[in-house]
Coordinates of C-alpha atoms in Angstrom, one line a residue:
X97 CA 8.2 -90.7 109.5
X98 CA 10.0 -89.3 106.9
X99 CA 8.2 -86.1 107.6
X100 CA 8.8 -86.1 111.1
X101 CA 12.9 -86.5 110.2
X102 CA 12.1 -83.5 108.0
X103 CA 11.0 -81.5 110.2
X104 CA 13.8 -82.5 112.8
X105 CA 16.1 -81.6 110.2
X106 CA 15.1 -78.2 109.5
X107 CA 14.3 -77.1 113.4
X108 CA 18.3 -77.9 113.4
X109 CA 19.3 -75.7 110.8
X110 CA 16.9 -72.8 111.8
X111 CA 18.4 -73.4 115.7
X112 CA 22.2 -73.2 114.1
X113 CA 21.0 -70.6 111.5
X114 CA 19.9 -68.4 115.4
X115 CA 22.8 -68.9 117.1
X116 CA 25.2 -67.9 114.8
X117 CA 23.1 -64.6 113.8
X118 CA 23.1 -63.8 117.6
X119 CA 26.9 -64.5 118.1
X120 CA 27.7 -67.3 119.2
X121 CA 31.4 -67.0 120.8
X122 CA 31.7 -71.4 121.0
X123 CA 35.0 -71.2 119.6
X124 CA 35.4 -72.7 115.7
X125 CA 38.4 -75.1 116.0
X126 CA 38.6 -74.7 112.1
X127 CA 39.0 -70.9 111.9
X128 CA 42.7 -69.9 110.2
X129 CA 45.7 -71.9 110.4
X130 CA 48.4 -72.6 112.7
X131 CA 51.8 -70.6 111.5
X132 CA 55.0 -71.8 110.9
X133 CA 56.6 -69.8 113.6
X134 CA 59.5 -72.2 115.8
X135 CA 61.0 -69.2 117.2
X136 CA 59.7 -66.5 119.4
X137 CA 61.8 -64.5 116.5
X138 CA 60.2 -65.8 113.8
X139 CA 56.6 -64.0 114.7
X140 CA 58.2 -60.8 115.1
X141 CA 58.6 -58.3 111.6
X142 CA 62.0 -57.7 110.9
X143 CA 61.9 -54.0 110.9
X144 CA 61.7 -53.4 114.8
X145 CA 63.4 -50.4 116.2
X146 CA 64.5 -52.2 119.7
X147 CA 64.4 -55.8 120.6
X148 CA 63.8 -57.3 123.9
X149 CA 64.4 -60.8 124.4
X150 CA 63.9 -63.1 127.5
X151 CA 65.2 -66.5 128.0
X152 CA 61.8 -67.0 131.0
X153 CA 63.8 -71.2 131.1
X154 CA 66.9 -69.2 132.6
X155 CA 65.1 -66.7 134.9
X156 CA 63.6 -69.5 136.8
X157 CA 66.7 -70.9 137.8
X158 CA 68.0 -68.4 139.9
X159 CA 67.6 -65.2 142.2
X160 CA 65.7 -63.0 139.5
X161 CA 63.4 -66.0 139.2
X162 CA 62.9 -66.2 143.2
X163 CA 63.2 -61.8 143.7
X164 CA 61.7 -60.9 140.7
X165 CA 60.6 -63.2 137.8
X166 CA 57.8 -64.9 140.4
X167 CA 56.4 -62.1 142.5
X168 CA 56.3 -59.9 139.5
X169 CA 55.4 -62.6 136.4
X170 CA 54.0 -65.3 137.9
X171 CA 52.2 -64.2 140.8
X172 CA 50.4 -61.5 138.3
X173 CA 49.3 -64.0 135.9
X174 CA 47.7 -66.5 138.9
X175 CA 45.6 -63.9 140.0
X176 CA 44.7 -62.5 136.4
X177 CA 43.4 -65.8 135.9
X178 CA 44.1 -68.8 138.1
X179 CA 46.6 -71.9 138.3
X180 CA 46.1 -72.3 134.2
X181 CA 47.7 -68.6 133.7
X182 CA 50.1 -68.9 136.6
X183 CA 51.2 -72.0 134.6
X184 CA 52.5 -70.0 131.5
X185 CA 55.5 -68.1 132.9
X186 CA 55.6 -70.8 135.4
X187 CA 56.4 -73.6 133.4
X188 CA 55.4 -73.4 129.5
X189 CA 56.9 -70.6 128.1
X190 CA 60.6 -71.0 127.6
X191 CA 61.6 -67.3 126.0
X192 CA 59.9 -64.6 124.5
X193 CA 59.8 -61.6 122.3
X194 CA 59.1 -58.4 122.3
X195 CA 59.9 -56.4 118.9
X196 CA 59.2 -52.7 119.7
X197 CA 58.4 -50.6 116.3
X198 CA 59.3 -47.0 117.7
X199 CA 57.0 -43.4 116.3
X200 CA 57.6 -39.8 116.2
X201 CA 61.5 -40.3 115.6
X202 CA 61.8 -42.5 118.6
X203 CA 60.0 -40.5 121.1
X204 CA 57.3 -42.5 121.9
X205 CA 56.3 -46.4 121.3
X206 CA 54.2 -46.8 118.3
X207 CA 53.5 -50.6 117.9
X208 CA 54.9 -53.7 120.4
X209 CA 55.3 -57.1 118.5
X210 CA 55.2 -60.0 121.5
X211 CA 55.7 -63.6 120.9
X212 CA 56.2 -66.6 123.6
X213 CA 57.6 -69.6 122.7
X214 CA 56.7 -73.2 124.2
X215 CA 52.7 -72.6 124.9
X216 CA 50.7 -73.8 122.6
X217 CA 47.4 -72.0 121.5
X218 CA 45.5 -74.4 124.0
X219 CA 47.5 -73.7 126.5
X220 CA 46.3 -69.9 126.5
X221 CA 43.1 -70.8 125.6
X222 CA 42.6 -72.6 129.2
X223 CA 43.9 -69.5 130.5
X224 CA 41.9 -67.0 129.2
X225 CA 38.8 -69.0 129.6
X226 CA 39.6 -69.3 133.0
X227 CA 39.9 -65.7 133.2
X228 CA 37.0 -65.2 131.2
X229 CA 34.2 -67.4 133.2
X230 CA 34.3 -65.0 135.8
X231 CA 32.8 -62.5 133.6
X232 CA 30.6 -64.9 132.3
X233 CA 32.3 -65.2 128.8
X234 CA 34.0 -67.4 127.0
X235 CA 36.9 -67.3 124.4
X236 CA 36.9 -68.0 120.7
X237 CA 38.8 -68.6 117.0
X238 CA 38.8 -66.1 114.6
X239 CA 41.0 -65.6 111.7
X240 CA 43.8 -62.8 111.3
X241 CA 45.5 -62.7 107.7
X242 CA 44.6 -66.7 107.6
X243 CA 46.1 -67.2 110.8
X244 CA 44.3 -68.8 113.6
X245 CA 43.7 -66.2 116.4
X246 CA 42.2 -66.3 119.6
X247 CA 40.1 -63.6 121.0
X248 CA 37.8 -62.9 124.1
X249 CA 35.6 -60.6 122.1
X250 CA 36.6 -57.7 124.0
X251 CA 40.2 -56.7 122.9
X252 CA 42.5 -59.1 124.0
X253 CA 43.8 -61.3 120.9
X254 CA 46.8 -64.5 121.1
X255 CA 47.8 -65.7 117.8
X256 CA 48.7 -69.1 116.7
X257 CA 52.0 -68.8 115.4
X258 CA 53.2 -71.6 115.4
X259 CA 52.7 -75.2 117.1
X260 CA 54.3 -73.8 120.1
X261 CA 54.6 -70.0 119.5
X262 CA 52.1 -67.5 120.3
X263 CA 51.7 -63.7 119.3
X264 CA 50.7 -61.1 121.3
X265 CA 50.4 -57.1 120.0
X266 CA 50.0 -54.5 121.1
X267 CA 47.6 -51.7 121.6
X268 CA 45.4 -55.0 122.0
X269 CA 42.7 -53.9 119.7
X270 CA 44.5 -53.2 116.5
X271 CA 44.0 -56.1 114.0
X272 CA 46.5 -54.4 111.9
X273 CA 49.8 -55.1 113.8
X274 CA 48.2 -58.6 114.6
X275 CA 48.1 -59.1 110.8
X276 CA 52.0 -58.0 110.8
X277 CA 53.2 -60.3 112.9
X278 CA 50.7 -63.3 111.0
X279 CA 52.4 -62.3 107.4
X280 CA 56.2 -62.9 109.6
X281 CA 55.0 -66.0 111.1
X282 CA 53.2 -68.0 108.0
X283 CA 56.6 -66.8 106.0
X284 CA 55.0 -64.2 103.7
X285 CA 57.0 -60.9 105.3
X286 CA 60.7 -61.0 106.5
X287 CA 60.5 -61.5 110.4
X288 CA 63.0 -61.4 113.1
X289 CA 64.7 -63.7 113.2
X290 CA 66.4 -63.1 109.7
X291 CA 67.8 -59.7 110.9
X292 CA 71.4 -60.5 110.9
X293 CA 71.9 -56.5 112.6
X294 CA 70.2 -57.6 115.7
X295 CA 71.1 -61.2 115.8
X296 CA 74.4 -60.5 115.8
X297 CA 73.7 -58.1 118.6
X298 CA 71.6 -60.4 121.2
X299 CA 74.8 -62.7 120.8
X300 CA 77.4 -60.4 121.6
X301 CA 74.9 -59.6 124.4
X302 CA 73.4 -63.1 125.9
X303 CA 71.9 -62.9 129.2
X304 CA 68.3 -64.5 130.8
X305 CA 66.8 -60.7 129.8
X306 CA 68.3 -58.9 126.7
X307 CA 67.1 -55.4 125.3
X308 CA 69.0 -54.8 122.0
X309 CA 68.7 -51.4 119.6
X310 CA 71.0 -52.0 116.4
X311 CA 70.7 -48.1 114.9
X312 CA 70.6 -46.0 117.7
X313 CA 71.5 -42.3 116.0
X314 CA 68.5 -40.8 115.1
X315 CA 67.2 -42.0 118.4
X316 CA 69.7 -40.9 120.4
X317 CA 70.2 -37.4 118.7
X318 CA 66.4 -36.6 119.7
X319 CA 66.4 -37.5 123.1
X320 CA 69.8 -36.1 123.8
X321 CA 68.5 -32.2 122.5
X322 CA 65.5 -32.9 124.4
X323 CA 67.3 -33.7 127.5
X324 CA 70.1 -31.2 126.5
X325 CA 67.3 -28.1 126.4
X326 CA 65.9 -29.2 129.7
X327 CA 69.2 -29.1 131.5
X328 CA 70.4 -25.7 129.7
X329 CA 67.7 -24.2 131.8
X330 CA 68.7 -25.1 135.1
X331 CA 72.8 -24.9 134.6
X332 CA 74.0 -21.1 135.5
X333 CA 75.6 -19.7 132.0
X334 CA 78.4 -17.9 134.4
X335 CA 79.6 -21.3 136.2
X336 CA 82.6 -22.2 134.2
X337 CA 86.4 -23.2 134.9
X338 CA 89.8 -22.1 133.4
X339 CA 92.5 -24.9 133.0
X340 CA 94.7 -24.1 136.1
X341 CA 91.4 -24.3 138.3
X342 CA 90.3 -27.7 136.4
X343 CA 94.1 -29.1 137.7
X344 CA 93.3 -27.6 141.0
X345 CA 90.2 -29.1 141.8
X346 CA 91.3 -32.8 140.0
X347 CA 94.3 -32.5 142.4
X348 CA 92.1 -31.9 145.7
X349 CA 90.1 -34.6 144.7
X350 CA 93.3 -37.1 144.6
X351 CA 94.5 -35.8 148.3
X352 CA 90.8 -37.1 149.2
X353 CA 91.3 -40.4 147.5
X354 CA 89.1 -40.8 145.0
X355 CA 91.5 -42.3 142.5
X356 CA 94.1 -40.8 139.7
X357 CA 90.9 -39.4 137.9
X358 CA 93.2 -39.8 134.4
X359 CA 90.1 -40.8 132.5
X360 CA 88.0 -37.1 133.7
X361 CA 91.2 -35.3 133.4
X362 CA 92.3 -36.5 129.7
X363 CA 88.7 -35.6 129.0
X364 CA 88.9 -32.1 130.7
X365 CA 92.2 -31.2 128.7
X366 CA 90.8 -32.4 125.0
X367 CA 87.9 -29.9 125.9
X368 CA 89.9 -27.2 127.2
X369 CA 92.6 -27.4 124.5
X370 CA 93.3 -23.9 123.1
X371 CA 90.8 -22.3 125.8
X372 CA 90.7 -19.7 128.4
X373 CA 88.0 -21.7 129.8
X374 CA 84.5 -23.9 129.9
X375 CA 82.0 -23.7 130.9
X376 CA 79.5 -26.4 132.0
X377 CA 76.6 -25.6 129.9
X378 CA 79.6 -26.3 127.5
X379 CA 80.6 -29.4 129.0
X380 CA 77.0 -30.9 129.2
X381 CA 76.8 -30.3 125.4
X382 CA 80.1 -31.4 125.0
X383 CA 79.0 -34.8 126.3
X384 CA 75.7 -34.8 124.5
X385 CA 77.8 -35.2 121.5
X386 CA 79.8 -37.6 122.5
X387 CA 76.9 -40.1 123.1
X388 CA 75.6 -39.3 120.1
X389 CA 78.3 -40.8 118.5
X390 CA 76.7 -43.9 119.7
X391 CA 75.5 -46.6 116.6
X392 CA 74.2 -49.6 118.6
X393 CA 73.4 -50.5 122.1
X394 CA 72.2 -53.4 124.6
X395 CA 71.5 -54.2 128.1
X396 CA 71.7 -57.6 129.3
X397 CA 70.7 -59.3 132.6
X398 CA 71.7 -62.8 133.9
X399 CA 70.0 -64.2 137.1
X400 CA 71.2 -67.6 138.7
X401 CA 72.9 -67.3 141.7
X402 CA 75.0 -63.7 141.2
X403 CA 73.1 -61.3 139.3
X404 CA 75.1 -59.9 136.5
X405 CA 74.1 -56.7 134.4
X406 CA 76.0 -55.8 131.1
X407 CA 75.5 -52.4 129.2
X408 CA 77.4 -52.4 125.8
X409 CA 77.9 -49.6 123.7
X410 CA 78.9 -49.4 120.0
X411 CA 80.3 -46.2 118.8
X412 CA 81.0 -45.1 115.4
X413 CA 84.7 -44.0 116.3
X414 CA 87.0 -45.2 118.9
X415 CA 87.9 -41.8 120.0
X416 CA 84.8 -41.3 122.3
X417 CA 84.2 -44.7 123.2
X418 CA 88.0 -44.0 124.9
X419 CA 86.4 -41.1 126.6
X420 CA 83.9 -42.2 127.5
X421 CA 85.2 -45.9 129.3
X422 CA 88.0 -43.9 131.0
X423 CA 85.5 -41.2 132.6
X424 CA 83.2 -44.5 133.6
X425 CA 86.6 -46.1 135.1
X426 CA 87.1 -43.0 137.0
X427 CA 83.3 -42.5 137.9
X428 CA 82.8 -46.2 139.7
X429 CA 86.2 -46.2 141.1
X430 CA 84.3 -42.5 143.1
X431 CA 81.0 -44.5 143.5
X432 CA 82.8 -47.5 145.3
X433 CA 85.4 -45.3 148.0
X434 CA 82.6 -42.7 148.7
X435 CA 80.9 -44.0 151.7
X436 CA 84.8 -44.3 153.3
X437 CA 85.3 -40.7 152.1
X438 CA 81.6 -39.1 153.4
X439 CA 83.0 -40.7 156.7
X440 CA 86.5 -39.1 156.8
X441 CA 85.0 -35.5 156.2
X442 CA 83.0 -36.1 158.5
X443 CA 85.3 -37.2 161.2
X444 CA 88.2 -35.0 160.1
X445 CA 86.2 -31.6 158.3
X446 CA 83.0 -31.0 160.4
X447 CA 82.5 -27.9 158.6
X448 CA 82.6 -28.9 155.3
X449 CA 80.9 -31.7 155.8
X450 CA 77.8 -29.0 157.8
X451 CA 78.3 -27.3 154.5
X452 CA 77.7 -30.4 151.9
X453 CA 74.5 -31.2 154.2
X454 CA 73.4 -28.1 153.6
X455 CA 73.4 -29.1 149.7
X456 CA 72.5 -32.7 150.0
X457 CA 70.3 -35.3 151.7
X458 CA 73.4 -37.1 153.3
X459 CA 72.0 -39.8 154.8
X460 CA 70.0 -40.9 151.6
X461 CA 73.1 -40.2 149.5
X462 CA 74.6 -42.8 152.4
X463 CA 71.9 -45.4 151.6
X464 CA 72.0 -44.9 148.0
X465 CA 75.8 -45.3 147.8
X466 CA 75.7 -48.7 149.6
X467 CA 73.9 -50.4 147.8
X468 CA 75.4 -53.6 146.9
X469 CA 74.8 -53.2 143.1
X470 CA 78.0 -50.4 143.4
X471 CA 80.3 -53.9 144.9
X472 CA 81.4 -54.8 142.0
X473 CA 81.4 -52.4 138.8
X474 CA 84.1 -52.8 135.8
X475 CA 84.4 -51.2 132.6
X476 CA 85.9 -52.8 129.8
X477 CA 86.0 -53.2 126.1
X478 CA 87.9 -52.0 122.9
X479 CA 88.4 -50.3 119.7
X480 CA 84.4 -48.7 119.4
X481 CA 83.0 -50.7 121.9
X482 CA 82.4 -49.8 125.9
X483 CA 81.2 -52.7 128.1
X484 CA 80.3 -52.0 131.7
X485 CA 79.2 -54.4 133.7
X486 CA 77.6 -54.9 137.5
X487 CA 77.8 -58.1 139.2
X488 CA 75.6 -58.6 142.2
X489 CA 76.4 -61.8 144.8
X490 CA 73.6 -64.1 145.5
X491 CA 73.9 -63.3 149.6
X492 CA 73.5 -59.2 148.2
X493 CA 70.7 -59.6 145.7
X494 CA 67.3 -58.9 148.0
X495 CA 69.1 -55.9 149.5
X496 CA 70.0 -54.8 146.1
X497 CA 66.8 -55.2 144.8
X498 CA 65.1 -53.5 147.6
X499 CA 68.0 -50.4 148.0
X500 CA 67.5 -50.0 143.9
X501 CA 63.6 -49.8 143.8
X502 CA 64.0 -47.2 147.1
X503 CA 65.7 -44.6 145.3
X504 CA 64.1 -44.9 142.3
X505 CA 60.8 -44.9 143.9
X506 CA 62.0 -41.7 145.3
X507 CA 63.3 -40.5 142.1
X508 CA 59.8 -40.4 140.6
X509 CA 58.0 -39.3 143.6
X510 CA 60.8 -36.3 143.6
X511 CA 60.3 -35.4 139.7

């Protein structure tokens, strides 16, 4: 007998010796520990270039949850992998993360941090296995920088951050910015949620969908001479304006009601000061400059009943940020009477109006102009700040939605 158990005992070993030397993916409950992450912040590394941060709790309360949020979040997860992934953005996960680390001065994305807060690492676990059967695999634990991580064995890794935080990053395959966000969630590198620059930021911003950058310059500066060059191309160097035509052409614009135009105009005369005249290649650089002025920035999105979009700028003088919310006063006071105005021309000046189709798609410059999200548009703010902000009624919001991906479904198709 005691040869028998022997020999029982050792045929065990070899078969567990086997299956590990072939791979066995069976899932080590022991491998790595869980991190110490609470927050969806506190798995992200501090030094992220732009921030976006999404209260999903808040979305699913309102008409981005029933327009957008579901069709778009949850829907995709259910069919990635069944009920068990539908259930994440469904019902577990109450905000998230993403910390965006920007390359090549901020001219493309180099590394995307992404942490959920409220599933736990079972919770994604029954998702990914779900998703996983159906290729005939299954999930398992490994261990990132001693934290617990789960992987498919073909890319895709979830980290245990914390209890009831998970990690995502991103390009999926790269352990190294999986081991980042591991050294900010088990407290050994600063993480996110210490970075008073951006904190401070997503406050002043709030919202159900926030996108924060807290040092915009350099960024800004390289797209703006990108963007700058491109348009220099297309602009003729001999269309220009002297000071007397400038008045001319703000007055005409007042008989045709679009508005006292003071913002554009006290803009126009600090340009033209001392000058025969400009010209636009002039102007466009002129303006390029301006928002390069620009230090911080946000977007932020709120979705109950109304949806409410905010854009806040932070300048680093209070000169342009004046400029710039009187020629955005001026600009949505244009946007909102238009439609009125397209119809008087073309009831009382056939043949300018023949003319201005002859330059324009009218009727999608119609469409593109009544679109609900133009209702309501204000400008506001103070000192070095500009806040505009777009307010969208509940009865307004699937027209919206579908007028806004229209154009710029036909913006990309044009380009």
């Amino acid at each position: 007998m005691p040869h028998h158990r022997t020999v029982g005992i050792l045929a065990v070993l070899v078969l567990g010796s086997a299956i590990g030397l072939a791979g066995c993916r069976c899932g080590r409950s022991s491998s790595g520990a869980v991190g110490k992450a609470v927050t969806a912040l506190d798995a992200v590394p501090a030094d992220v270039d732009a921030v976006i941060l999404i209260n999903a709790a808040g979305l699913r309360q309102g008409s981005l949850g029933e327009f957008v949020y579901t069709p778009w979040v949850v829907r995709q997860f259910e069919e990635w992998g069944g009920p068990r992934c539908a259930a994440l953005p469904a019902q577990l996960v109450t905000s998230a993360a993403f910390g965006i680390r920007l390359a090549d001065g901020g001219r493309q994305v180099g590394e995307v941090f992404f942490a959920a807060e409220g599933p736990s690492i079972e919770d994604v676990k029954a998702c990914v296995d779900e998703h996983a059967r159906r290729q005939g695999l299954s999930s398992s634990f490994e261990d990132v920088a001693g934290i617990r991580d789960l992987t498919d064995g073909r890319g895709l890794h979830v980290l245990a951050a914390g209890e009831r935080v998970v990690g995502r990053g991103f390009p999926f395959n790269d352990r190294g910015v999986l081991e980042q966000m591991a050294h900010a969630a088990s407290g050994n590198a600063p993480a996110l949620s210490g970075n008073t620059a951006f904190l401070d930021l997503l406050h002043r911003l709030g919202g159900d969908v926030t996108i924060a950058l807290s040092d915009t310059g350099e960024l800004f500066a390289g797209y703006g001479r990108e963007l700058e060059g491109a348009l220099a191309k297309s602009i003729p160097p001999d269309l220009c304006a002297t000071p007397t035509e400038v008045a001319l052409f703000l007055t005409m614009a007042r008989t045709q009601g679009l508005g006292e135009l003071s913002g554009i105009e006290q803009f126009a005369k600090a340009r033209l000061a001392g000058k025969e005249k400009m010209c636009l290649a002039e102007l466009v650089s002129e303006a390029f400059r301006t928002f390069g002025a620009i230090r911080a920035a946000g977007i932020t999105l709120t979705g109950r009943a109304d949806i409410e979009l905010g854009l806040m700028l932070e300048f680093g003088d209070a000169v342009p940020a004046g400029e710039v919310r009187g020629v955005l006063a001026d600009l949505i006071y244009v946007l909102q009477v238009m439609p009125e105005r397209l119809d008087t021309l073309e009831r009382d000046w056939p043949a300018a109006y023949t003319w201005l189709q002859k330059q324009l798609d009218v009727p999608r410059l119609r469409n593109m102009l009544r679109n609900p999200v133009l209702k309501h548009m204000t400008v506001g703010g103070d000192g070095t700040t500009v806040d505009l902000r777009i307010r969208v009624e509940e009865a307004d919001v699937q027209a919206a939605i579908e007028s806004t991906i229209e154009t710029l479904t036909h913006l990309v198709a044009k380009d």
